XYZ file of C-alpha atoms in Angstrom:
225
model
C -6.570 -0.187 16.028
C -6.043 3.149 14.409
C -2.871 4.982 13.223
C -2.083 8.382 11.872
C 1.360 8.422 10.202
C 3.459 10.895 8.172
C 4.852 9.366 4.954
C 8.319 9.754 3.278
C 8.071 8.317 -0.251
C 10.794 7.381 -2.799
C 9.708 6.495 -6.331
C 11.456 4.757 -9.195
C 10.143 4.136 -12.657
C 11.802 2.295 -15.452
C 10.108 1.645 -18.789
C 10.169 1.465 -22.549
C 7.609 2.889 -24.977
C 7.408 1.930 -28.782
C 4.759 3.751 -30.574
C 1.342 2.774 -29.009
C 2.670 0.128 -26.519
C 4.802 0.306 -23.305
C 6.252 -1.867 -20.725
C 7.359 -0.404 -17.243
C 8.353 -1.425 -13.770
C 7.264 0.901 -11.010
C 8.678 0.895 -7.304
C 7.499 2.951 -4.249
C 9.226 2.831 -0.918
C 7.683 4.449 2.181
C 8.977 5.229 5.695
C 6.280 6.289 8.150
C 6.044 7.523 11.822
C 2.942 8.317 13.740
C 0.721 7.538 16.642
C -0.997 4.231 17.258
C -4.298 3.739 19.178
C -5.601 0.226 19.830
C -7.519 -2.051 22.240
C -5.724 -4.717 24.011
C -6.567 -7.615 26.318
C -4.001 -9.430 28.663
C -4.074 -12.591 30.301
C -1.939 -12.358 33.364
C -0.654 -15.570 35.210
C -3.304 -15.272 37.837
C -6.019 -15.919 35.179
C -7.676 -12.602 35.218
C -8.144 -10.503 32.143
C -7.156 -6.766 31.761
C -8.458 -4.663 28.997
C -7.662 -1.194 27.953
C -6.558 1.279 25.242
C -2.896 1.533 24.198
C -1.307 4.693 22.739
C 2.195 4.393 21.355
C 4.477 5.754 18.605
C 4.727 3.378 15.621
C 7.074 3.300 12.532
C 6.413 1.301 9.374
C 8.235 0.497 6.273
C 6.177 -0.142 2.929
C 7.313 -1.387 -0.438
C 4.881 -1.387 -3.392
C 6.126 -2.675 -6.836
C 4.415 -3.296 -10.031
C 5.334 -4.679 -13.470
C 2.911 -3.444 -16.066
C 2.210 -3.388 -19.832
C -0.111 -0.952 -21.519
C -1.707 0.014 -25.006
C -2.368 3.674 -25.892
C -6.038 4.148 -26.844
C -5.274 7.405 -28.288
C -2.313 6.548 -30.300
C -3.643 8.504 -33.267
C -3.405 11.822 -31.289
C -0.212 13.914 -30.865
C -1.717 15.860 -27.894
C -3.302 13.074 -25.822
C -2.275 9.770 -24.316
C -4.643 7.259 -22.735
C -3.007 3.983 -21.742
C -5.107 0.995 -20.654
C -2.488 -1.049 -18.617
C -2.315 -4.023 -16.349
C 0.239 -6.511 -14.896
C 1.246 -7.806 -11.442
C 1.850 -5.927 -8.231
C 3.321 -6.778 -4.755
C 2.954 -4.794 -1.535
C 4.795 -5.565 1.622
C 4.259 -3.699 4.948
C 6.471 -4.137 8.026
C 5.612 -2.544 11.464
C 7.531 -3.026 14.796
C 5.443 -1.507 17.667
C 6.760 -2.084 21.207
C 8.676 -5.209 20.274
C 5.811 -6.762 18.336
C 6.620 -7.357 14.702
C 3.803 -7.265 12.080
C 3.962 -7.964 8.323
C 1.320 -7.788 5.745
C 1.798 -9.026 2.092
C -0.569 -8.390 -0.785
C -0.204 -9.861 -4.303
C -2.640 -8.141 -6.772
C -3.512 -7.266 -10.321
C -3.537 -3.502 -11.156
C -6.011 -2.374 -13.752
C -5.321 1.237 -14.671
C -6.020 4.135 -17.136
C -3.075 6.568 -17.335
C -2.867 9.583 -19.568
C -1.590 13.023 -20.355
C -2.979 16.195 -21.958
C -0.384 18.250 -23.830
C -1.050 21.958 -23.170
C 2.200 23.061 -25.115
C 5.227 21.279 -26.356
C 6.848 21.794 -22.974
C 3.949 21.297 -20.471
C 1.436 18.429 -20.056
C -1.215 17.575 -17.437
C -0.999 14.005 -16.213
C -3.619 11.726 -14.578
C -4.264 8.036 -13.643
C -7.104 6.045 -12.236
C -6.733 2.371 -11.176
C -8.421 -0.591 -9.449
C -6.162 -3.187 -7.714
C -7.659 -6.805 -7.552
C -6.377 -8.656 -4.588
C -5.142 -12.241 -5.499
C -3.466 -13.228 -2.179
C -2.927 -11.655 1.304
C -0.965 -12.810 4.208
C -0.685 -11.510 7.659
C 1.819 -12.323 10.466
C 1.932 -11.082 14.125
C 5.045 -12.237 15.993
C 3.298 -12.222 19.368
C 4.797 -15.180 20.986
C 7.880 -13.279 22.316
C 5.979 -10.274 23.736
C 2.695 -11.733 25.007
C 1.371 -14.567 27.112
C 0.534 -16.675 23.992
C 2.678 -19.700 23.004
C 3.016 -19.057 19.447
C 2.823 -16.363 16.691
C -0.209 -15.560 14.653
C -0.363 -16.136 11.002
C -3.468 -15.769 8.861
C -4.671 -15.614 5.257
C -6.299 -12.256 4.575
C -7.000 -12.191 0.864
C -10.489 -10.665 0.714
C -10.596 -6.989 -0.334
C -9.402 -4.482 -2.989
C -7.475 -1.287 -3.693
C -7.737 1.814 -5.632
C -5.318 4.501 -6.747
C -5.682 7.887 -8.373
C -3.259 10.706 -9.301
C -3.285 14.172 -10.891
C -0.214 16.298 -11.855
C 1.908 17.821 -14.603
C 5.211 17.468 -16.153
C 7.569 20.001 -17.828
C 10.256 19.767 -20.351
C 13.074 22.300 -21.063
C 16.335 21.985 -22.904
C 18.198 20.630 -20.054
C 15.698 19.067 -17.709
C 12.403 17.040 -17.394
C 10.515 17.361 -14.198
C 7.130 16.030 -12.951
C 4.834 16.768 -10.013
C 1.771 14.667 -8.984
C -0.703 14.361 -6.171
C -1.484 10.645 -5.256
C -4.304 8.956 -3.191
C -3.782 5.206 -2.444
C -6.561 3.069 -0.885
C -6.875 -0.351 0.538
C -9.800 -2.198 2.005
C -9.162 -5.511 3.551
C -11.737 -7.906 5.099
C -11.384 -9.609 8.375
C -9.207 -12.789 8.471
C -10.554 -16.035 9.786
C -10.464 -16.758 13.479
C -7.813 -19.205 14.631
C -7.416 -20.895 18.157
C -4.416 -19.921 20.144
C -3.188 -21.103 23.550
C -1.691 -18.917 26.212
C 0.908 -19.883 28.843
C -1.810 -21.128 31.179
C -3.050 -23.667 28.586
C -6.200 -21.680 28.035
C -7.343 -21.831 24.381
C -8.834 -18.496 22.894
C -9.466 -17.386 19.414
C -7.755 -14.344 17.776
C -8.025 -12.816 14.368
C -6.780 -9.885 12.390
C -9.757 -7.374 11.963
C -10.897 -5.827 8.792
C -8.971 -2.595 7.901
C -8.633 0.146 5.425
C -5.658 2.406 4.551
C -5.708 5.735 2.860
C -2.301 7.233 1.889
C -2.124 10.771 0.503
C 1.241 12.146 -0.777
C 2.992 14.401 -3.282
C 5.688 13.134 -5.676
C 8.088 15.486 -7.452
C 10.936 14.260 -9.504
C 13.225 14.321 -12.519
C 12.986 12.229 -15.586
C 16.096 11.010 -17.429
């Protein structure tokens, strides 16, 4: 399958920094809408097979949260920050397309470099680069109510990785603190194991969730307080 979707993102960040160390919680929420294109194969009650390509509008909701701790490798500098940070992350994706509900859950470890370069007392460039090590991945397709299969499909899909990079700037004035950053988020997940599944005719077939990759590109602009 293949989807192209527009993203609407809301980001929240809560943290505490003391000298060269910091602790922070980060949450991203996404609502998406776009076009789905995918292959299907039906098993009508007369026992024949029908194959084709389906086009439909799809909407998704995504939550991505992280709890991280970091150490500033350039704590001796007043103009530069370079935090090495890691922790635990959780990503949840929900899609409802034509009555078929699908969810994907990833638990992962982010390993990141995040820093800033101060150009003046009121302006600084910001950047980050990270790798996401997948610990556990779960997939569920609730197909029993909308297809000829007797039960829903659940699979463990925990082979893969992610990466994330950002670049932007932040500005400080007497009455406000703002930031802008461009973000690229990437996930590559390997194919799940094939599992047997029985249709309403009692015929056993195999199904699986194929390998996939996701690239999200978005802009964040916000206020710090």
